[in-house]
Amino acid sequence: MQNYSSIKESLQLLEKQVNEQLKEVQTLEILKELYQNTLGKKGKITEILKHLKDLSPEEKKEIGMLANELKDILSQSFKEKQKELEQKQIQEKLSKEFFDILRPLRKRVGRIHPLSQIQYEVEDIFINMGFQIMDGPEVELDEYNFGKLNFTDDHPARDMQDTFWTEEGFLLRTHTSSVQVRAMEILKPPFKIIVPGRVFRYEETDASHENTFYQLEGMMVDKNVSTAHLIYIMKTFLSTFFEKDVTVRLRPGYFPFVEPGFELDIQCLICAGKGCQVCKYSGWVELLPCGLIHPNVLKAGNIDPEKWTGFAFGMGLSRLVMMRHSIEDIRHFLSGNIRFLEQF
Ligand code: FA5
């Protein structure tokens, strides 16, 4: 038979013992077991409280209060221990899962878009010929896209390039020629630049026409620049790019910002000029427009046309990529179709 003080002592002893045991516990399983043995239905506290029946009502009340307090304190200690062990478990798991985020992947993920691949290739060829790369804004002022390029306000040639206008009166550049005068304003002649970039036209799309496509502008300003320089640079570029000797020809072409203006054709690389489906049996493929920079454009760029001359050309980069890879529809490029892109 137990009395008030021995029950109280048992409770105090239990608290001490359990706190000591908690310090030793290393796993959640053992913690659970200790919890059941202490606070569970058949645990030590229930066991001790069985002796309450031998006490007076006041003593019962007091021991009851003490027991509840002890339950609260121990529950709290168990919770803390559980938290500590769970964190330890996570740490252990994480340390085993460690991986080096900077380690190169064995398999390459993603790839360079075919347009960018060819753009970099073309850039390298021109850089080797002493050209520098320039950039310009896609949202442009009328004066750089048209005005300073010798298109008067009512010039019918403005209709050659249907334009997207913003509500504020800006436009989306219709060609990379918009960078010509910007370049002249920044660079002092002599200079040679290329400008790869995205251009926009408000037009119906089909297999060879997009409303968003890529061009590469080229421009050289120096003393006594002539059509011969233009042909030489074009031939050198095309032979390097297609890795074979390329025959070119010039036909007259009209653009307000060049005089004279040309369309440059290459002899068909598929049939060597004999005639085939690709060149529509003409033996020639139309490749890029070009010409000698109009004196008015040089003046607009603060360059004295009496002293300096130059040539410019505008290559359809998207179409060049189509020729290189025999792509039959320009709309594939921006379609985001992974199966198309995975081929390159
Ligand atoms: C021009 O854009 C002139 N700025 C080129 C130029 C530069 C002439 C310097 C003289 C001196 P054109 O509108 O023809 O010209 O376009 C040039 C090239 O862009 C075309 O040969 C063609 O390859 C490509 N191109 C034109 N429109 C489209 C289109 N809708 N979709 C895809 N490519 C196009």
PDB file of C-alpha atoms in Angstrom, residues 82-332:
ATOM      1  CA  GLN A  82      10.870  14.097 -31.746  1.00  0.00           C
ATOM      2  CA  LYS A  83      11.575  17.348 -33.602  1.00  0.00           C
ATOM      3  CA  GLU A  84      15.286  16.993 -32.949  1.00  0.00           C
ATOM      4  CA  LEU A  85      15.341  13.403 -34.239  1.00  0.00           C
ATOM      5  CA  GLU A  86      13.272  14.238 -37.338  1.00  0.00           C
ATOM      6  CA  GLN A  87      15.683  17.025 -38.245  1.00  0.00           C
ATOM      7  CA  LYS A  88      18.607  14.708 -37.713  1.00  0.00           C
ATOM      8  CA  GLN A  89      16.949  12.197 -40.043  1.00  0.00           C
ATOM      9  CA  ILE A  90      16.454  14.866 -42.773  1.00  0.00           C
ATOM     10  CA  GLN A  91      20.074  15.971 -42.438  1.00  0.00           C
ATOM     11  CA  GLU A  92      21.286  12.409 -42.839  1.00  0.00           C
ATOM     12  CA  LYS A  93      19.066  11.902 -45.887  1.00  0.00           C
ATOM     13  CA  LEU A  94      20.241  15.146 -47.477  1.00  0.00           C
ATOM     14  CA  SER A  95      23.892  14.399 -46.878  1.00  0.00           C
ATOM     15  CA  LYS A  96      23.449  11.127 -48.759  1.00  0.00           C
ATOM     16  CA  GLU A  97      21.603  12.931 -51.600  1.00  0.00           C
ATOM     17  CA  PHE A  98      24.340  15.535 -52.101  1.00  0.00           C
ATOM     18  CA  PHE A  99      25.142  16.349 -55.702  1.00  0.00           C
ATOM     19  CA  ASP A 100      27.423  18.853 -57.381  1.00  0.00           C
ATOM     20  CA  ILE A 101      25.331  21.377 -59.276  1.00  0.00           C
ATOM     21  CA  LEU A 102      28.385  22.628 -61.162  1.00  0.00           C
ATOM     22  CA  ARG A 103      29.374  19.215 -62.467  1.00  0.00           C
ATOM     23  CA  PRO A 104      28.931  19.127 -66.269  1.00  0.00           C
ATOM     24  CA  LEU A 105      26.092  16.883 -67.394  1.00  0.00           C
ATOM     25  CA  ARG A 106      27.065  13.789 -69.318  1.00  0.00           C
ATOM     26  CA  LYS A 107      24.151  14.360 -71.698  1.00  0.00           C
ATOM     27  CA  ARG A 108      23.765  17.865 -73.182  1.00  0.00           C
ATOM     28  CA  VAL A 109      20.339  19.336 -72.484  1.00  0.00           C
ATOM     29  CA  GLY A 110      18.906  21.800 -75.025  1.00  0.00           C
ATOM     30  CA  ARG A 111      20.633  22.976 -78.158  1.00  0.00           C
ATOM     31  CA  ILE A 112      21.394  26.088 -80.148  1.00  0.00           C
ATOM     32  CA  HIS A 113      18.588  27.134 -82.496  1.00  0.00           C
ATOM     33  CA  PRO A 114      19.496  26.547 -86.188  1.00  0.00           C
ATOM     34  CA  LEU A 115      19.060  30.266 -86.867  1.00  0.00           C
ATOM     35  CA  SER A 116      21.558  31.139 -84.151  1.00  0.00           C
ATOM     36  CA  GLN A 117      23.971  28.404 -85.306  1.00  0.00           C
ATOM     37  CA  ILE A 118      24.120  29.877 -88.801  1.00  0.00           C
ATOM     38  CA  GLN A 119      24.178  33.430 -87.473  1.00  0.00           C
ATOM     39  CA  TYR A 120      27.314  32.663 -85.411  1.00  0.00           C
ATOM     40  CA  GLU A 121      28.901  30.949 -88.418  1.00  0.00           C
ATOM     41  CA  VAL A 122      28.209  33.925 -90.714  1.00  0.00           C
ATOM     42  CA  GLU A 123      29.450  36.342 -88.049  1.00  0.00           C
ATOM     43  CA  ASP A 124      32.758  34.462 -87.800  1.00  0.00           C
ATOM     44  CA  ILE A 125      33.314  34.642 -91.561  1.00  0.00           C
ATOM     45  CA  PHE A 126      32.785  38.408 -91.600  1.00  0.00           C
ATOM     46  CA  ILE A 127      34.827  38.971 -88.431  1.00  0.00           C
ATOM     47  CA  ASN A 128      37.719  37.223 -90.190  1.00  0.00           C
ATOM     48  CA  MET A 129      37.371  39.793 -92.988  1.00  0.00           C
ATOM     49  CA  GLY A 130      37.661  42.664 -90.490  1.00  0.00           C
ATOM     50  CA  PHE A 131      33.954  43.433 -89.966  1.00  0.00           C
ATOM     51  CA  GLN A 132      32.597  44.326 -86.537  1.00  0.00           C
ATOM     52  CA  ILE A 133      29.163  43.367 -85.213  1.00  0.00           C
ATOM     53  CA  MET A 134      26.594  46.034 -84.402  1.00  0.00           C
ATOM     54  CA  ASP A 135      23.124  45.972 -82.947  1.00  0.00           C
ATOM     55  CA  GLY A 136      20.140  48.300 -83.069  1.00  0.00           C
ATOM     56  CA  PRO A 137      16.645  48.628 -81.615  1.00  0.00           C
ATOM     57  CA  GLU A 138      13.790  46.457 -82.878  1.00  0.00           C
ATOM     58  CA  VAL A 139      11.255  49.146 -81.985  1.00  0.00           C
ATOM     59  CA  GLU A 140      12.438  51.951 -84.202  1.00  0.00           C
ATOM     60  CA  LEU A 141      11.796  55.524 -85.279  1.00  0.00           C
ATOM     61  CA  ASP A 142      10.449  56.139 -88.775  1.00  0.00           C
ATOM     62  CA  GLU A 143      13.500  58.260 -89.587  1.00  0.00           C
ATOM     63  CA  TYR A 144      15.982  55.381 -89.147  1.00  0.00           C
ATOM     64  CA  ASN A 145      13.863  52.721 -90.833  1.00  0.00           C
ATOM     65  CA  PHE A 146      12.769  54.976 -93.703  1.00  0.00           C
ATOM     66  CA  GLY A 147      13.390  58.742 -93.566  1.00  0.00           C
ATOM     67  CA  LYS A 148      17.177  58.858 -93.347  1.00  0.00           C
ATOM     68  CA  LEU A 149      17.370  55.977 -95.812  1.00  0.00           C
ATOM     69  CA  ASN A 150      16.111  58.292 -98.547  1.00  0.00           C
ATOM     70  CA  PHE A 151      12.465  57.224 -98.393  1.00  0.00           C
ATOM     71  CA  THR A 152      10.472  60.472 -98.605  1.00  0.00           C
ATOM     72  CA  ASP A 153       7.161  60.556 -96.688  1.00  0.00           C
ATOM     73  CA  ASP A 154       5.091  59.736 -99.763  1.00  0.00           C
ATOM     74  CA  HIS A 155       7.699  57.466-101.336  1.00  0.00           C
ATOM     75  CA  PRO A 156       5.950  54.499-102.974  1.00  0.00           C
ATOM     76  CA  ALA A 157       8.827  52.234-101.847  1.00  0.00           C
ATOM     77  CA  ARG A 158       7.509  52.497 -98.262  1.00  0.00           C
ATOM     78  CA  ASP A 159       4.759  50.133 -99.405  1.00  0.00           C
ATOM     79  CA  MET A 160       7.386  47.551-100.378  1.00  0.00           C
ATOM     80  CA  GLN A 161       7.733  46.735 -96.698  1.00  0.00           C
ATOM     81  CA  ASP A 162       4.405  46.561 -94.860  1.00  0.00           C
ATOM     82  CA  THR A 163       4.923  47.888 -91.391  1.00  0.00           C
ATOM     83  CA  PHE A 164       3.697  47.242 -87.850  1.00  0.00           C
ATOM     84  CA  TRP A 165       3.110  50.591 -86.120  1.00  0.00           C
ATOM     85  CA  THR A 166       2.724  51.191 -82.391  1.00  0.00           C
ATOM     86  CA  GLU A 167       0.014  53.500 -81.090  1.00  0.00           C
ATOM     87  CA  GLU A 168       2.726  56.003 -80.100  1.00  0.00           C
ATOM     88  CA  GLY A 169       3.983  56.245 -83.697  1.00  0.00           C
ATOM     89  CA  PHE A 170       7.019  53.968 -83.401  1.00  0.00           C
ATOM     90  CA  LEU A 171       7.429  51.005 -85.747  1.00  0.00           C
ATOM     91  CA  LEU A 172       8.867  47.510 -85.627  1.00  0.00           C
ATOM     92  CA  ARG A 173      11.882  47.696 -87.918  1.00  0.00           C
ATOM     93  CA  THR A 174      11.134  46.146 -91.296  1.00  0.00           C
ATOM     94  CA  HIS A 175      14.802  45.582 -92.139  1.00  0.00           C
ATOM     95  CA  THR A 176      18.224  45.687 -90.510  1.00  0.00           C
ATOM     96  CA  SER A 177      19.064  48.607 -92.843  1.00  0.00           C
ATOM     97  CA  SER A 178      17.604  50.710 -90.000  1.00  0.00           C
ATOM     98  CA  VAL A 179      21.022  50.390 -88.321  1.00  0.00           C
ATOM     99  CA  GLN A 180      22.919  51.923 -91.284  1.00  0.00           C
ATOM    100  CA  VAL A 181      22.523  55.567 -90.235  1.00  0.00           C
ATOM    101  CA  ARG A 182      22.756  54.716 -86.530  1.00  0.00           C
ATOM    102  CA  ALA A 183      26.166  53.143 -87.275  1.00  0.00           C
ATOM    103  CA  MET A 184      27.310  56.182 -89.272  1.00  0.00           C
ATOM    104  CA  GLU A 185      26.372  58.424 -86.360  1.00  0.00           C
ATOM    105  CA  ILE A 186      28.551  56.414 -83.992  1.00  0.00           C
ATOM    106  CA  LEU A 187      31.496  55.229 -86.088  1.00  0.00           C
ATOM    107  CA  LYS A 188      34.010  57.297 -87.980  1.00  0.00           C
ATOM    108  CA  PRO A 189      34.886  56.033 -91.482  1.00  0.00           C
ATOM    109  CA  PRO A 190      36.520  53.875 -92.622  1.00  0.00           C
ATOM    110  CA  PHE A 191      34.481  51.022 -91.073  1.00  0.00           C
ATOM    111  CA  LYS A 192      33.006  47.638 -91.926  1.00  0.00           C
ATOM    112  CA  ILE A 193      30.057  46.322 -89.952  1.00  0.00           C
ATOM    113  CA  ILE A 194      27.477  43.554 -89.966  1.00  0.00           C
ATOM    114  CA  VAL A 195      24.145  43.713 -88.163  1.00  0.00           C
ATOM    115  CA  PRO A 196      22.367  40.426 -87.563  1.00  0.00           C
ATOM    116  CA  GLY A 197      18.866  40.846 -86.221  1.00  0.00           C
ATOM    117  CA  ARG A 198      15.164  40.237 -86.069  1.00  0.00           C
ATOM    118  CA  VAL A 199      12.849  42.177 -88.361  1.00  0.00           C
ATOM    119  CA  PHE A 200       9.073  42.357 -88.743  1.00  0.00           C
ATOM    120  CA  ARG A 201       6.662  42.781 -91.623  1.00  0.00           C
ATOM    121  CA  TYR A 202       2.919  43.024 -91.580  1.00  0.00           C
ATOM    122  CA  GLU A 203       2.303  40.456 -94.255  1.00  0.00           C
ATOM    123  CA  GLU A 204       0.627  37.133 -94.961  1.00  0.00           C
ATOM    124  CA  THR A 205       2.847  34.167 -94.162  1.00  0.00           C
ATOM    125  CA  ASP A 206       3.591  31.289 -96.495  1.00  0.00           C
ATOM    126  CA  ALA A 207       6.367  28.732 -96.930  1.00  0.00           C
ATOM    127  CA  SER A 208       8.969  31.426 -97.679  1.00  0.00           C
ATOM    128  CA  HIS A 209       7.463  34.475 -95.928  1.00  0.00           C
ATOM    129  CA  GLU A 210       7.229  35.096 -92.188  1.00  0.00           C
ATOM    130  CA  ASN A 211       6.019  38.197 -90.355  1.00  0.00           C
ATOM    131  CA  THR A 212       9.030  37.839 -88.029  1.00  0.00           C
ATOM    132  CA  PHE A 213      12.301  36.768 -89.610  1.00  0.00           C
ATOM    133  CA  TYR A 214      16.050  37.362 -89.472  1.00  0.00           C
ATOM    134  CA  GLN A 215      18.275  39.455 -91.696  1.00  0.00           C
ATOM    135  CA  LEU A 216      21.944  40.283 -91.693  1.00  0.00           C
ATOM    136  CA  GLU A 217      22.911  43.727 -92.873  1.00  0.00           C
ATOM    137  CA  GLY A 218      26.426  44.440 -94.064  1.00  0.00           C
ATOM    138  CA  MET A 219      28.029  47.795 -94.730  1.00  0.00           C
ATOM    139  CA  MET A 220      31.456  49.069 -95.646  1.00  0.00           C
ATOM    140  CA  VAL A 221      32.409  52.747 -95.816  1.00  0.00           C
ATOM    141  CA  ASP A 222      35.858  53.736 -97.057  1.00  0.00           C
ATOM    142  CA  LYS A 223      37.575  55.755 -99.774  1.00  0.00           C
ATOM    143  CA  ASN A 224      36.863  54.680-103.373  1.00  0.00           C
ATOM    144  CA  VAL A 225      34.645  51.717-102.478  1.00  0.00           C
ATOM    145  CA  SER A 226      33.174  50.289-105.674  1.00  0.00           C
ATOM    146  CA  THR A 227      30.935  47.475-106.901  1.00  0.00           C
ATOM    147  CA  ALA A 228      34.089  45.380-107.354  1.00  0.00           C
ATOM    148  CA  HIS A 229      34.683  45.440-103.579  1.00  0.00           C
ATOM    149  CA  LEU A 230      31.088  44.438-102.987  1.00  0.00           C
ATOM    150  CA  ILE A 231      31.329  41.484-105.374  1.00  0.00           C
ATOM    151  CA  TYR A 232      34.652  40.380-103.907  1.00  0.00           C
ATOM    152  CA  ILE A 233      33.361  40.399-100.322  1.00  0.00           C
ATOM    153  CA  MET A 234      30.157  38.627-101.311  1.00  0.00           C
ATOM    154  CA  LYS A 235      32.010  35.948-103.298  1.00  0.00           C
ATOM    155  CA  THR A 236      34.481  35.368-100.474  1.00  0.00           C
ATOM    156  CA  PHE A 237      31.682  35.079 -97.949  1.00  0.00           C
ATOM    157  CA  LEU A 238      29.563  32.730-100.072  1.00  0.00           C
ATOM    158  CA  SER A 239      32.467  30.433-101.046  1.00  0.00           C
ATOM    159  CA  THR A 240      33.493  30.125 -97.376  1.00  0.00           C
ATOM    160  CA  PHE A 241      29.931  29.562 -96.213  1.00  0.00           C
ATOM    161  CA  PHE A 242      28.996  26.959 -98.843  1.00  0.00           C
ATOM    162  CA  GLU A 243      32.540  25.486 -98.880  1.00  0.00           C
ATOM    163  CA  LYS A 244      32.737  25.607-102.676  1.00  0.00           C
ATOM    164  CA  ASP A 245      33.515  28.137-105.340  1.00  0.00           C
ATOM    165  CA  VAL A 246      30.387  30.201-105.872  1.00  0.00           C
ATOM    166  CA  THR A 247      29.632  32.124-109.057  1.00  0.00           C
ATOM    167  CA  VAL A 248      27.613  35.295-108.552  1.00  0.00           C
ATOM    168  CA  ARG A 249      25.866  37.740-110.831  1.00  0.00           C
ATOM    169  CA  LEU A 250      24.268  41.117-110.261  1.00  0.00           C
ATOM    170  CA  ARG A 251      20.974  42.267-111.694  1.00  0.00           C
ATOM    171  CA  PRO A 252      19.588  45.764-111.291  1.00  0.00           C
ATOM    172  CA  GLY A 253      17.422  46.123-108.187  1.00  0.00           C
ATOM    173  CA  TYR A 254      15.713  49.138-106.678  1.00  0.00           C
ATOM    174  CA  PHE A 255      16.071  50.365-103.091  1.00  0.00           C
ATOM    175  CA  PRO A 256      15.970  54.115-102.298  1.00  0.00           C
ATOM    176  CA  PHE A 257      19.083  53.883-100.092  1.00  0.00           C
ATOM    177  CA  VAL A 258      21.472  52.435-102.673  1.00  0.00           C
ATOM    178  CA  GLU A 259      22.554  53.725-106.051  1.00  0.00           C
ATOM    179  CA  PRO A 260      23.108  51.679-108.091  1.00  0.00           C
ATOM    180  CA  GLY A 261      21.084  48.891-106.443  1.00  0.00           C
ATOM    181  CA  PHE A 262      21.360  45.204-107.288  1.00  0.00           C
ATOM    182  CA  GLU A 263      19.893  41.803-106.679  1.00  0.00           C
ATOM    183  CA  LEU A 264      22.745  39.355-106.188  1.00  0.00           C
ATOM    184  CA  ASP A 265      22.129  35.835-107.503  1.00  0.00           C
ATOM    185  CA  ILE A 266      24.307  32.781-107.041  1.00  0.00           C
ATOM    186  CA  GLN A 267      24.695  30.046-109.579  1.00  0.00           C
ATOM    187  CA  CYS A 268      22.600  27.137-108.317  1.00  0.00           C
ATOM    188  CA  LEU A 269      24.739  24.942-106.057  1.00  0.00           C
ATOM    189  CA  ILE A 270      22.517  21.924-106.532  1.00  0.00           C
ATOM    190  CA  CYS A 271      22.751  21.648-110.338  1.00  0.00           C
ATOM    191  CA  ALA A 272      25.855  23.822-110.965  1.00  0.00           C
ATOM    192  CA  GLY A 273      23.806  26.103-113.191  1.00  0.00           C
ATOM    193  CA  LYS A 274      22.341  23.402-115.418  1.00  0.00           C
ATOM    194  CA  GLY A 275      18.791  23.911-114.166  1.00  0.00           C
ATOM    195  CA  CYS A 276      16.794  22.035-111.504  1.00  0.00           C
ATOM    196  CA  GLN A 277      13.709  22.304-109.307  1.00  0.00           C
ATOM    197  CA  VAL A 278      15.446  24.407-106.658  1.00  0.00           C
ATOM    198  CA  CYS A 279      16.495  27.133-109.140  1.00  0.00           C
ATOM    199  CA  LYS A 280      13.267  26.675-111.086  1.00  0.00           C
ATOM    200  CA  TYR A 281      15.370  25.574-114.096  1.00  0.00           C
ATOM    201  CA  SER A 282      17.008  29.008-114.414  1.00  0.00           C
ATOM    202  CA  GLY A 283      20.432  27.961-113.117  1.00  0.00           C
ATOM    203  CA  TRP A 284      20.420  30.919-110.659  1.00  0.00           C
ATOM    204  CA  VAL A 285      19.128  31.450-107.102  1.00  0.00           C
ATOM    205  CA  GLU A 286      18.218  34.949-105.916  1.00  0.00           C
ATOM    206  CA  LEU A 287      20.082  35.495-102.673  1.00  0.00           C
ATOM    207  CA  LEU A 288      20.463  39.056-101.497  1.00  0.00           C
ATOM    208  CA  PRO A 289      19.861  42.667-102.426  1.00  0.00           C
ATOM    209  CA  CYS A 290      22.756  45.108-102.251  1.00  0.00           C
ATOM    210  CA  GLY A 291      24.232  48.254-103.753  1.00  0.00           C
ATOM    211  CA  LEU A 292      26.419  51.302-103.269  1.00  0.00           C
ATOM    212  CA  ILE A 293      25.252  53.533-100.430  1.00  0.00           C
ATOM    213  CA  HIS A 294      23.245  56.491-101.739  1.00  0.00           C
ATOM    214  CA  PRO A 295      24.962  59.879-101.151  1.00  0.00           C
ATOM    215  CA  ASN A 296      21.836  61.129 -99.329  1.00  0.00           C
ATOM    216  CA  VAL A 297      22.181  58.315 -96.796  1.00  0.00           C
ATOM    217  CA  LEU A 298      25.841  59.128 -96.184  1.00  0.00           C
ATOM    218  CA  LYS A 299      24.856  62.768 -95.667  1.00  0.00           C
ATOM    219  CA  ALA A 300      22.105  61.724 -93.213  1.00  0.00           C
ATOM    220  CA  GLY A 301      24.850  59.948 -91.242  1.00  0.00           C
ATOM    221  CA  ASN A 302      27.093  63.064 -91.325  1.00  0.00           C
ATOM    222  CA  ILE A 303      29.542  61.460 -93.758  1.00  0.00           C
ATOM    223  CA  ASP A 304      30.824  63.504 -96.682  1.00  0.00           C
ATOM    224  CA  PRO A 305      29.870  61.623 -99.895  1.00  0.00           C
ATOM    225  CA  GLU A 306      32.556  63.526-101.804  1.00  0.00           C
ATOM    226  CA  LYS A 307      35.194  61.929 -99.613  1.00  0.00           C
ATOM    227  CA  TRP A 308      33.722  58.544 -98.696  1.00  0.00           C
ATOM    228  CA  THR A 309      31.768  55.862-100.511  1.00  0.00           C
ATOM    229  CA  GLY A 310      30.406  52.515 -99.438  1.00  0.00           C
ATOM    230  CA  PHE A 311      28.374  49.437-100.151  1.00  0.00           C
ATOM    231  CA  ALA A 312      25.573  47.733 -98.247  1.00  0.00           C
ATOM    232  CA  PHE A 313      23.812  44.413 -98.501  1.00  0.00           C
ATOM    233  CA  GLY A 314      20.874  42.781 -96.723  1.00  0.00           C
ATOM    234  CA  MET A 315      20.905  39.045 -96.426  1.00  0.00           C
ATOM    235  CA  GLY A 316      17.812  37.056 -95.536  1.00  0.00           C
ATOM    236  CA  LEU A 317      19.363  34.997 -92.722  1.00  0.00           C
ATOM    237  CA  SER A 318      16.276  32.822 -92.329  1.00  0.00           C
ATOM    238  CA  ARG A 319      16.362  31.933 -96.012  1.00  0.00           C
ATOM    239  CA  LEU A 320      20.085  31.208 -95.869  1.00  0.00           C
ATOM    240  CA  VAL A 321      19.440  28.674 -93.101  1.00  0.00           C
ATOM    241  CA  MET A 322      16.672  27.151 -95.221  1.00  0.00           C
ATOM    242  CA  MET A 323      19.099  26.692 -98.111  1.00  0.00           C
ATOM    243  CA  ARG A 324      21.811  25.186 -95.920  1.00  0.00           C
ATOM    244  CA  HIS A 325      19.480  22.616 -94.320  1.00  0.00           C
ATOM    245  CA  SER A 326      16.956  22.185 -97.169  1.00  0.00           C
ATOM    246  CA  ILE A 327      14.114  23.389 -94.930  1.00  0.00           C
ATOM    247  CA  GLU A 328      10.969  23.660 -96.993  1.00  0.00           C
ATOM    248  CA  ASP A 329       8.929  26.001 -94.776  1.00  0.00           C
ATOM    249  CA  ILE A 330      10.188  29.140 -92.991  1.00  0.00           C
ATOM    250  CA  ARG A 331       7.371  28.894 -90.430  1.00  0.00           C
ATOM    251  CA  HIS A 332       9.116  25.940 -88.726  1.00  0.00           C
TER     252      HIS A 332
END
